[in-house]
Tab-separated table of C-alpha atoms in Angstrom:
chain	number	residue	atom	x	y	z
A	18	MET	CA	-9.719	-16.047	21.880
A	19	ASP	CA	-13.768	-14.990	21.828
A	20	THR	CA	-13.184	-14.321	16.952
A	21	SER	CA	-16.648	-12.844	16.676
A	22	LYS	CA	-15.052	-10.049	19.979
A	23	VAL	CA	-11.836	-9.496	18.522
A	24	LEU	CA	-11.968	-10.338	15.137
A	25	HIS	CA	-12.349	-7.744	12.399
A	26	MET	CA	-9.737	-5.497	10.039
A	27	ASN	CA	-8.321	-2.506	10.767
A	28	GLY	CA	-10.836	0.424	10.393
A	29	GLY	CA	-10.704	3.908	9.414
A	30	LEU	CA	-9.191	5.340	6.212
A	31	GLY	CA	-5.151	5.885	7.480
A	32	ASN	CA	-2.447	4.083	6.601
A	33	ASN	CA	-2.048	0.702	7.567
A	34	SER	CA	-6.570	0.067	7.515
A	35	TYR	CA	-7.713	-2.871	5.530
A	36	ALA	CA	-9.422	0.196	3.692
A	37	ARG	CA	-5.646	1.321	1.480
A	38	ASN	CA	-4.679	-1.804	2.347
A	39	SER	CA	-6.536	-4.786	0.317
A	40	SER	CA	-6.495	-4.729	-3.394
A	41	ILE	CA	-4.842	-8.394	-3.294
A	42	GLN	CA	-8.686	-8.803	-2.529
A	43	LYS	CA	-10.652	-6.289	-5.170
A	44	ASN	CA	-8.204	-8.886	-7.735
A	45	VAL	CA	-10.471	-12.243	-6.274
A	46	ILE	CA	-13.734	-9.155	-6.011
A	47	SER	CA	-12.481	-8.858	-9.838
A	48	MET	CA	-11.455	-12.037	-11.420
A	49	THR	CA	-15.296	-13.073	-10.189
A	50	LYS	CA	-16.746	-10.385	-11.749
A	51	LEU	CA	-18.085	-12.457	-15.071
A	52	MET	CA	-19.441	-15.329	-12.208
A	53	ILE	CA	-21.214	-12.627	-10.278
A	54	GLU	CA	-23.254	-11.663	-13.358
A	55	GLU	CA	-23.847	-14.591	-14.482
A	56	ALA	CA	-25.102	-15.149	-11.278
A	57	VAL	CA	-27.284	-12.865	-11.714
A	58	MET	CA	-28.674	-12.551	-14.687
A	59	ASN	CA	-29.807	-16.571	-13.922
A	60	LEU	CA	-31.345	-15.230	-10.848
A	61	CYS	CA	-33.207	-12.211	-12.237
A	62	SER	CA	-33.647	-13.591	-16.046
A	63	GLN	CA	-36.916	-16.536	-13.876
A	64	THR	CA	-38.855	-14.178	-11.990
A	65	THR	CA	-38.663	-10.277	-11.978
A	66	HIS	CA	-38.588	-8.960	-7.641
A	67	ALA	CA	-39.530	-5.469	-7.429
A	68	THR	CA	-36.628	-5.939	-4.395
A	69	LEU	CA	-33.913	-7.313	-5.013
A	70	VAL	CA	-32.801	-8.328	-1.317
A	71	VAL	CA	-28.648	-8.534	-1.861
A	72	ALA	CA	-26.089	-8.998	1.531
A	73	ASP	CA	-22.626	-8.853	2.116
A	74	LEU	CA	-20.773	-11.170	4.879
A	75	GLY	CA	-17.803	-10.073	5.587
A	76	CYS	CA	-17.552	-6.828	3.944
A	77	SER	CA	-15.336	-5.022	6.080
A	78	SER	CA	-14.676	-1.392	5.887
A	79	GLY	CA	-13.749	-0.863	2.661
A	80	PRO	CA	-14.353	0.438	-1.052
A	81	ASN	CA	-14.500	-2.994	-2.290
A	82	THR	CA	-18.165	-3.843	-1.265
A	83	LEU	CA	-19.837	-2.086	-2.759
A	84	TYR	CA	-17.196	-1.793	-6.173
A	85	THR	CA	-19.067	-5.104	-5.532
A	86	VAL	CA	-22.593	-4.432	-4.956
A	87	THR	CA	-22.237	-1.928	-7.582
A	88	GLU	CA	-21.259	-4.903	-10.033
A	89	ILE	CA	-24.150	-7.052	-8.709
A	90	VAL	CA	-26.237	-2.908	-9.612
A	91	ARG	CA	-24.737	-3.130	-12.621
A	92	ALA	CA	-25.947	-6.995	-14.181
A	93	VAL	CA	-29.803	-5.795	-12.884
A	94	GLU	CA	-29.993	-3.384	-14.803
A	95	ASN	CA	-28.218	-4.394	-17.962
A	96	LEU	CA	-30.143	-7.245	-18.238
A	97	CYS	CA	-33.497	-4.936	-17.959
A	98	LYS	CA	-32.478	-3.487	-20.142
A	99	VAL	CA	-32.599	-6.325	-21.494
A	100	THR	CA	-35.522	-7.639	-20.861
A	101	GLY	CA	-38.208	-4.049	-21.165
A	102	HIS	CA	-38.394	-4.975	-17.917
A	103	ARG	CA	-38.583	-2.008	-14.616
A	104	PRO	CA	-35.483	-2.211	-12.888
A	105	PRO	CA	-36.372	-3.084	-9.117
A	106	GLU	CA	-35.562	-1.099	-6.380
A	107	TYR	CA	-32.404	-3.060	-3.974
A	108	GLN	CA	-31.982	-4.066	-0.125
A	109	VAL	CA	-28.729	-4.707	0.548
A	110	PHE	CA	-27.199	-6.279	3.548
A	111	LEU	CA	-23.924	-4.994	5.157
A	112	ASN	CA	-22.901	-7.838	7.496
A	113	ASP	CA	-19.594	-8.779	9.458
A	114	LEU	CA	-18.632	-8.992	12.727
A	115	PRO	CA	-19.921	-6.214	15.595
A	116	GLY	CA	-16.280	-4.948	15.387
A	117	ASN	CA	-16.194	-3.775	12.329
A	118	ASP	CA	-15.885	-1.022	10.817
A	119	PHE	CA	-19.629	-0.078	9.921
A	120	ASN	CA	-18.653	3.848	10.173
A	121	THR	CA	-15.747	4.791	7.652
A	122	LEU	CA	-18.022	2.110	5.573
A	123	PHE	CA	-21.206	3.879	5.265
A	124	ARG	CA	-19.810	7.154	4.885
A	125	MET	CA	-18.796	5.980	1.863
A	126	LEU	CA	-22.089	5.923	0.607
A	127	PRO	CA	-22.569	8.812	-1.265
A	128	ASP	CA	-19.561	8.134	-3.131
A	129	PHE	CA	-21.667	5.708	-4.464
A	130	GLN	CA	-24.793	6.787	-5.999
A	131	GLU	CA	-22.114	9.107	-7.711
A	132	LYS	CA	-20.681	6.324	-10.082
A	133	TYR	CA	-24.710	6.664	-12.000
A	134	PRO	CA	-24.532	9.882	-14.105
A	135	LYS	CA	-27.195	11.976	-13.045
A	136	SER	CA	-28.917	12.697	-16.211
A	137	GLU	CA	-29.922	8.584	-15.904
A	138	GLU	CA	-32.265	7.847	-13.332
A	139	ARG	CA	-29.934	6.223	-10.133
A	140	PRO	CA	-30.498	2.713	-9.132
A	141	ARG	CA	-33.328	3.258	-5.656
A	142	CYS	CA	-30.601	1.394	-3.193
A	143	PHE	CA	-31.270	1.226	0.394
A	144	PHE	CA	-29.124	-0.066	2.477
A	145	SER	CA	-28.541	-1.056	5.582
A	146	GLY	CA	-25.297	-3.036	8.410
A	147	VAL	CA	-26.173	-5.805	10.124
A	148	PRO	CA	-23.207	-6.531	12.498
A	149	GLY	CA	-22.755	-10.184	13.603
A	150	SER	CA	-21.105	-14.295	12.610
A	151	PHE	CA	-22.350	-15.694	9.194
A	152	TYR	CA	-21.580	-18.586	11.563
A	153	GLY	CA	-24.667	-17.810	12.729
A	154	ARG	CA	-29.119	-16.893	11.381
A	155	LEU	CA	-27.929	-13.407	10.078
A	156	PHE	CA	-32.040	-12.664	8.823
A	157	PRO	CA	-34.971	-14.284	8.156
A	158	CYS	CA	-36.361	-17.146	6.832
A	159	ASN	CA	-36.757	-17.499	3.203
A	160	SER	CA	-35.619	-13.548	2.828
A	161	LEU	CA	-32.412	-13.426	0.531
A	162	HIS	CA	-32.174	-14.440	-2.930
A	163	PHE	CA	-29.284	-13.195	-3.187
A	164	VAL	CA	-25.440	-13.390	-1.649
A	165	HIS	CA	-21.597	-13.166	-1.133
A	166	SER	CA	-19.343	-13.043	0.619
A	167	ALA	CA	-15.473	-13.137	-0.705
A	168	CYS	CA	-12.111	-13.250	1.245
A	169	SER	CA	-13.589	-14.117	4.162
A	170	LEU	CA	-14.905	-17.252	4.481
A	171	HIS	CA	-10.841	-18.873	5.036
A	172	TRP	CA	-11.640	-16.962	8.741
A	173	LEU	CA	-13.132	-19.450	11.520
A	174	SER	CA	-15.211	-19.617	13.949
A	175	LYS	CA	-12.703	-19.798	16.862
A	176	VAL	CA	-8.361	-21.425	17.269
A	177	PRO	CA	-9.772	-25.684	17.200
A	178	LYS	CA	-9.304	-26.615	20.669
A	179	HIS	CA	-6.623	-29.600	21.505
A	180	ILE	CA	-4.058	-27.729	20.096
A	181	GLU	CA	-1.915	-27.084	22.880
A	182	ASN	CA	1.160	-28.779	21.169
A	183	ASN	CA	0.842	-27.200	18.156
A	184	GLU	CA	3.988	-24.822	20.332
A	185	ARG	CA	5.481	-22.222	17.825
A	186	ASN	CA	3.145	-22.541	15.205
A	187	ILE	CA	0.330	-19.657	15.386
A	188	CYS	CA	-0.860	-21.942	12.325
A	189	THR	CA	-1.341	-25.530	10.224
A	190	ALA	CA	3.062	-25.795	9.917
A	191	ARG	CA	5.461	-27.868	8.022
A	192	THR	CA	6.400	-28.609	12.363
A	193	SER	CA	3.078	-28.841	12.734
A	194	PRO	CA	1.815	-32.489	15.068
A	195	PRO	CA	-0.252	-33.549	12.348
A	196	ASN	CA	-3.939	-34.029	15.061
A	197	VAL	CA	-2.915	-29.633	14.608
A	198	LEU	CA	-3.777	-30.330	11.408
A	199	GLU	CA	-6.763	-32.011	11.569
A	200	ALA	CA	-8.344	-30.252	14.058
A	201	TYR	CA	-8.083	-26.552	11.786
A	202	HIS	CA	-9.910	-29.006	8.905
A	203	GLU	CA	-12.515	-30.757	10.968
A	204	GLN	CA	-13.468	-26.389	12.229
A	205	PHE	CA	-13.763	-25.606	9.041
A	206	HIS	CA	-16.337	-29.210	7.846
A	207	GLU	CA	-18.263	-27.602	11.155
A	208	ASP	CA	-18.263	-23.850	10.213
A	209	PHE	CA	-19.210	-24.243	6.769
A	210	THR	CA	-21.570	-26.420	6.829
A	211	MET	CA	-23.150	-24.792	9.424
A	212	PHE	CA	-23.447	-21.505	7.274
A	213	LEU	CA	-24.441	-23.745	4.667
A	214	ASP	CA	-27.782	-24.521	6.471
A	215	CYS	CA	-27.980	-20.629	7.949
A	216	ARG	CA	-28.308	-19.844	4.144
A	217	ALA	CA	-29.697	-22.023	3.288
A	218	ALA	CA	-32.597	-21.548	5.363
A	219	GLU	CA	-32.444	-17.772	4.979
A	220	ILE	CA	-31.900	-17.020	0.962
A	221	VAL	CA	-35.196	-18.367	-1.142
A	222	SER	CA	-35.682	-21.185	-3.189
A	223	GLY	CA	-33.400	-20.440	-6.878
A	224	GLY	CA	-32.275	-17.752	-4.958
A	225	SER	CA	-27.823	-17.352	-5.809
A	226	MET	CA	-24.613	-17.331	-3.170
A	227	VAL	CA	-21.201	-16.683	-4.644
A	228	LEU	CA	-18.317	-17.339	-2.670
A	229	THR	CA	-14.858	-16.759	-2.927
A	230	ILE	CA	-12.684	-18.037	0.016
A	231	ALA	CA	-8.896	-18.276	0.649
A	232	GLY	CA	-7.891	-21.467	-1.006
A	233	ARG	CA	-5.117	-24.382	-1.864
A	234	ARG	CA	-4.895	-26.652	-4.683
A	235	SER	CA	-2.963	-29.738	-2.821
A	236	ASN	CA	-4.279	-31.957	-0.169
A	237	ASP	CA	-1.093	-30.555	1.436
A	238	GLN	CA	-2.456	-27.891	4.418
A	239	TYR	CA	1.153	-26.093	4.107
A	240	SER	CA	0.976	-26.335	0.288
A	241	ASN	CA	0.847	-22.443	-1.101
A	242	GLY	CA	1.056	-19.219	0.387
A	243	CYS	CA	-2.020	-18.811	2.849
A	244	CYS	CA	0.745	-20.577	5.107
A	245	TYR	CA	3.415	-18.789	4.902
A	246	VAL	CA	2.173	-15.265	4.670
A	247	TRP	CA	1.396	-17.327	8.439
A	248	GLU	CA	4.812	-18.948	8.956
A	249	LEU	CA	6.718	-15.771	7.712
A	250	LEU	CA	4.551	-14.511	10.832
A	251	ALA	CA	5.022	-17.091	13.328
A	252	MET	CA	9.290	-16.198	12.562
A	253	ALA	CA	8.556	-12.820	13.535
A	254	LEU	CA	6.784	-13.191	16.574
A	255	GLN	CA	10.279	-16.411	17.526
A	256	GLU	CA	12.836	-13.625	16.808
A	257	MET	CA	11.053	-11.163	19.728
A	258	VAL	CA	10.955	-14.144	21.577
A	259	SER	CA	14.433	-15.204	21.326
A	260	GLU	CA	15.006	-10.613	22.277
A	261	GLY	CA	13.519	-11.209	25.738
A	262	LEU	CA	10.291	-9.076	23.438
A	263	ILE	CA	7.702	-11.531	23.947
A	264	GLU	CA	7.333	-14.437	26.076
A	265	GLU	CA	7.726	-18.045	24.686
A	266	LYS	CA	4.071	-18.800	26.924
A	267	LYS	CA	2.993	-15.916	25.183
A	268	LEU	CA	3.923	-17.311	21.972
A	269	PHE	CA	2.709	-20.389	22.838
A	270	ASP	CA	-0.594	-19.930	23.622
A	271	PHE	CA	-1.221	-17.889	20.628
A	272	ASN	CA	-2.549	-18.984	17.097
A	273	VAL	CA	-4.917	-17.727	14.441
A	274	PRO	CA	-8.360	-18.986	13.459
A	275	GLY	CA	-7.633	-19.508	9.947
A	276	TYR	CA	-8.003	-22.344	7.030
A	277	THR	CA	-6.996	-22.141	3.681
A	278	PRO	CA	-8.934	-25.390	2.113
A	279	THR	CA	-9.415	-27.149	-1.007
A	280	LEU	CA	-11.445	-27.378	-4.490
A	281	GLU	CA	-12.832	-31.286	-3.299
A	282	GLU	CA	-13.024	-30.359	0.437
A	283	VAL	CA	-15.668	-26.969	-0.443
A	284	LYS	CA	-17.297	-28.950	-3.622
A	285	SER	CA	-17.459	-31.814	-0.811
A	286	LYS	CA	-19.207	-29.683	2.430
A	287	ILE	CA	-21.692	-28.663	-0.376
A	288	GLU	CA	-22.434	-31.637	-1.951
A	289	ASN	CA	-23.006	-33.579	2.071
A	290	GLN	CA	-25.419	-30.501	2.766
A	291	GLY	CA	-27.820	-30.515	0.543
A	292	SER	CA	-29.351	-27.208	-0.037
A	293	PHE	CA	-27.566	-26.063	-2.780
A	294	SER	CA	-26.521	-26.872	-6.611
A	295	ILE	CA	-22.926	-26.287	-7.652
A	296	SER	CA	-23.365	-24.128	-10.824
A	297	ASN	CA	-20.100	-22.986	-11.035
A	298	LEU	CA	-16.279	-24.320	-9.341
A	299	VAL	CA	-13.268	-22.749	-10.149
A	300	VAL	CA	-10.444	-22.271	-8.554
A	301	LEU	CA	-8.576	-19.075	-9.412
A	302	GLU	CA	-4.989	-17.832	-9.027
A	303	VAL	CA	-4.025	-14.206	-8.222
A	304	ASN	CA	-0.988	-12.834	-8.373
A	305	TRP	CA	-0.173	-10.486	-5.532
A	306	GLY	CA	3.946	-9.848	-7.362
A	307	ALA	CA	3.254	-6.669	-8.875
A	308	TYR	CA	3.985	-3.391	-8.552
A	309	ASP	CA	1.326	-0.749	-7.986
A	310	SER	CA	3.047	2.879	-8.254
A	311	LYS	CA	-0.011	4.976	-6.648
A	312	ILE	CA	0.579	2.694	-2.935
A	313	ASN	CA	4.537	2.571	-1.552
A	314	SER	CA	7.693	4.235	-4.355
A	315	GLY	CA	10.607	3.765	-3.932
A	316	VAL	CA	11.202	-0.037	-4.309
A	317	SER	CA	11.878	-3.227	-6.951
A	318	SER	CA	7.704	-4.051	-8.045
A	319	GLU	CA	9.383	-7.639	-6.846
A	320	GLY	CA	9.697	-6.441	-3.236
A	321	GLU	CA	7.020	-4.126	-3.688
A	322	GLY	CA	4.734	-7.385	-4.634
A	323	GLY	CA	6.103	-8.035	-0.585
A	324	ILE	CA	5.338	-5.282	0.335
A	325	ASN	CA	1.788	-5.077	-0.386
A	326	VAL	CA	1.032	-8.360	1.432
A	327	VAL	CA	3.092	-6.918	4.398
A	328	LYS	CA	0.883	-3.827	4.542
A	329	CYS	CA	-2.299	-6.231	3.584
A	330	VAL	CA	-1.555	-9.019	6.168
A	331	ARG	CA	-1.265	-6.021	9.329
A	332	ALA	CA	-5.203	-4.310	8.178
A	333	ALA	CA	-6.637	-7.957	8.762
A	334	VAL	CA	-4.596	-9.941	12.090
A	335	GLU	CA	-3.207	-6.439	14.000
A	336	GLN	CA	-6.475	-6.519	15.704
A	337	ILE	CA	-5.831	-10.129	17.142
A	338	LEU	CA	-1.787	-9.262	17.860
A	339	LEU	CA	-3.284	-6.259	20.216
A	340	HIS	CA	-5.374	-8.278	21.462
A	341	HIS	CA	-3.505	-11.617	23.062
A	342	PHE	CA	-0.163	-9.237	22.835
A	343	GLY	CA	-0.700	-5.775	23.773
A	344	ASP	CA	0.022	-3.210	21.880
A	345	GLY	CA	3.541	-2.517	21.812
A	346	ILE	CA	4.728	-5.467	19.649
A	347	VAL	CA	2.415	-4.618	16.818
A	348	GLU	CA	5.464	-2.076	15.071
A	349	GLY	CA	8.576	-4.865	16.331
A	350	CYS	CA	6.664	-7.072	14.867
A	351	PHE	CA	6.234	-6.044	11.533
A	352	ASP	CA	9.354	-5.173	11.003
A	353	ARG	CA	10.704	-8.018	11.957
A	354	TYR	CA	7.835	-10.389	9.741
A	355	LYS	CA	8.558	-6.845	6.426
A	356	LYS	CA	11.783	-8.534	6.226
A	357	LEU	CA	11.481	-11.978	5.974
A	358	PHE	CA	8.346	-11.812	3.665
A	359	VAL	CA	10.308	-9.422	1.429
A	360	ASP	CA	13.357	-12.045	0.906
A	361	ARG	CA	11.073	-14.353	0.556
A	362	VAL	CA	9.499	-12.689	-2.717
A	363	SER	CA	12.323	-13.556	-5.431
A	364	LYS	CA	12.271	-17.495	-3.400
A	365	GLU	CA	8.984	-18.051	-4.153
A	366	GLU	CA	5.422	-18.542	-6.461
A	367	LYS	CA	4.121	-15.172	-5.535
A	368	VAL	CA	0.713	-16.657	-6.221
A	369	PHE	CA	-2.646	-16.931	-3.634
A	370	THR	CA	-4.776	-19.328	-4.162
A	371	ASP	CA	-8.912	-19.194	-4.333
A	372	VAL	CA	-11.844	-21.635	-4.623
A	373	CYS	CA	-14.558	-19.470	-6.111
A	374	VAL	CA	-18.437	-21.118	-6.562
A	375	SER	CA	-21.846	-20.781	-7.853
A	376	LEU	CA	-24.557	-21.370	-6.255
A	377	ILE	CA	-28.380	-21.647	-6.129
A	378	ARG	CA	-31.187	-22.584	-3.706
A	379	LYS	CA	-32.228	-26.184	-4.411
């Protein structure tokens, strides 16, 4: 699987789109609002910028991207009011893989301007789309002031090599052999180090970066919600194999390019790479069991949380499933997945873990 060509969230604004099924990710971004504000204020208090260059990496195509940009701009504008400095212009780069639905994202830009009353001078924001993998260079040297990435760096650049013995699992799981766990860890180490190397070249000295990564608290690689998200999806696919709807070899050959690191792993990789100092590093827990009547109705709040997660997972991985298995299995797979997940809701702690870090370029 060429991840750079296959991996992208469901586009558009339909029922299964990422734009309509990313409330969990928005909750994550909301929880990092203060960290983003602190990073931006520290950046702008050191020196004034005629143009502040911002990049959102792994932006996808929903409203979360513009929510993040709004918070960044608001923090700068508020600081300028306090200091009396003239607000900068903003060059905002929106990055994701080439398959991302940039058209839907760009159609949302006029709404961004409407967030500011016409009676006020609106910030001058200039947007550009940048297709490409953030595991490579995307921008010229010393060109960025602030980089943000949320809920993206748990996606690896590729499925690790030599994990053929993972068999019925589709990621790290309780039954994964030790070599599989090590292969996923090594791939994360390689990818995250490359990410830091590239950003070190692109961010100016004193520039800031805030990253939020789906992670875990324990060193046990299958210890948190993200793991059983994949385990239950594997179970749904296994049911379809037993019913003759999917070839067993097809399932054996399928693995998800995802890894959830611990806070200690993230810290270690940053310190070893050496280009950034850590100004803040925390673990967040995001409750996914909350009821949201705007999305679904007619089910209990507990079941609602599970259904919301299923919709979120489908928006994120449907394209990978389509590429590997074809379009004939998607509805049946997620019907089974929903039943398995809602059943699990009452038996598991309803949280996902995220590692959030604020960095300063040395």
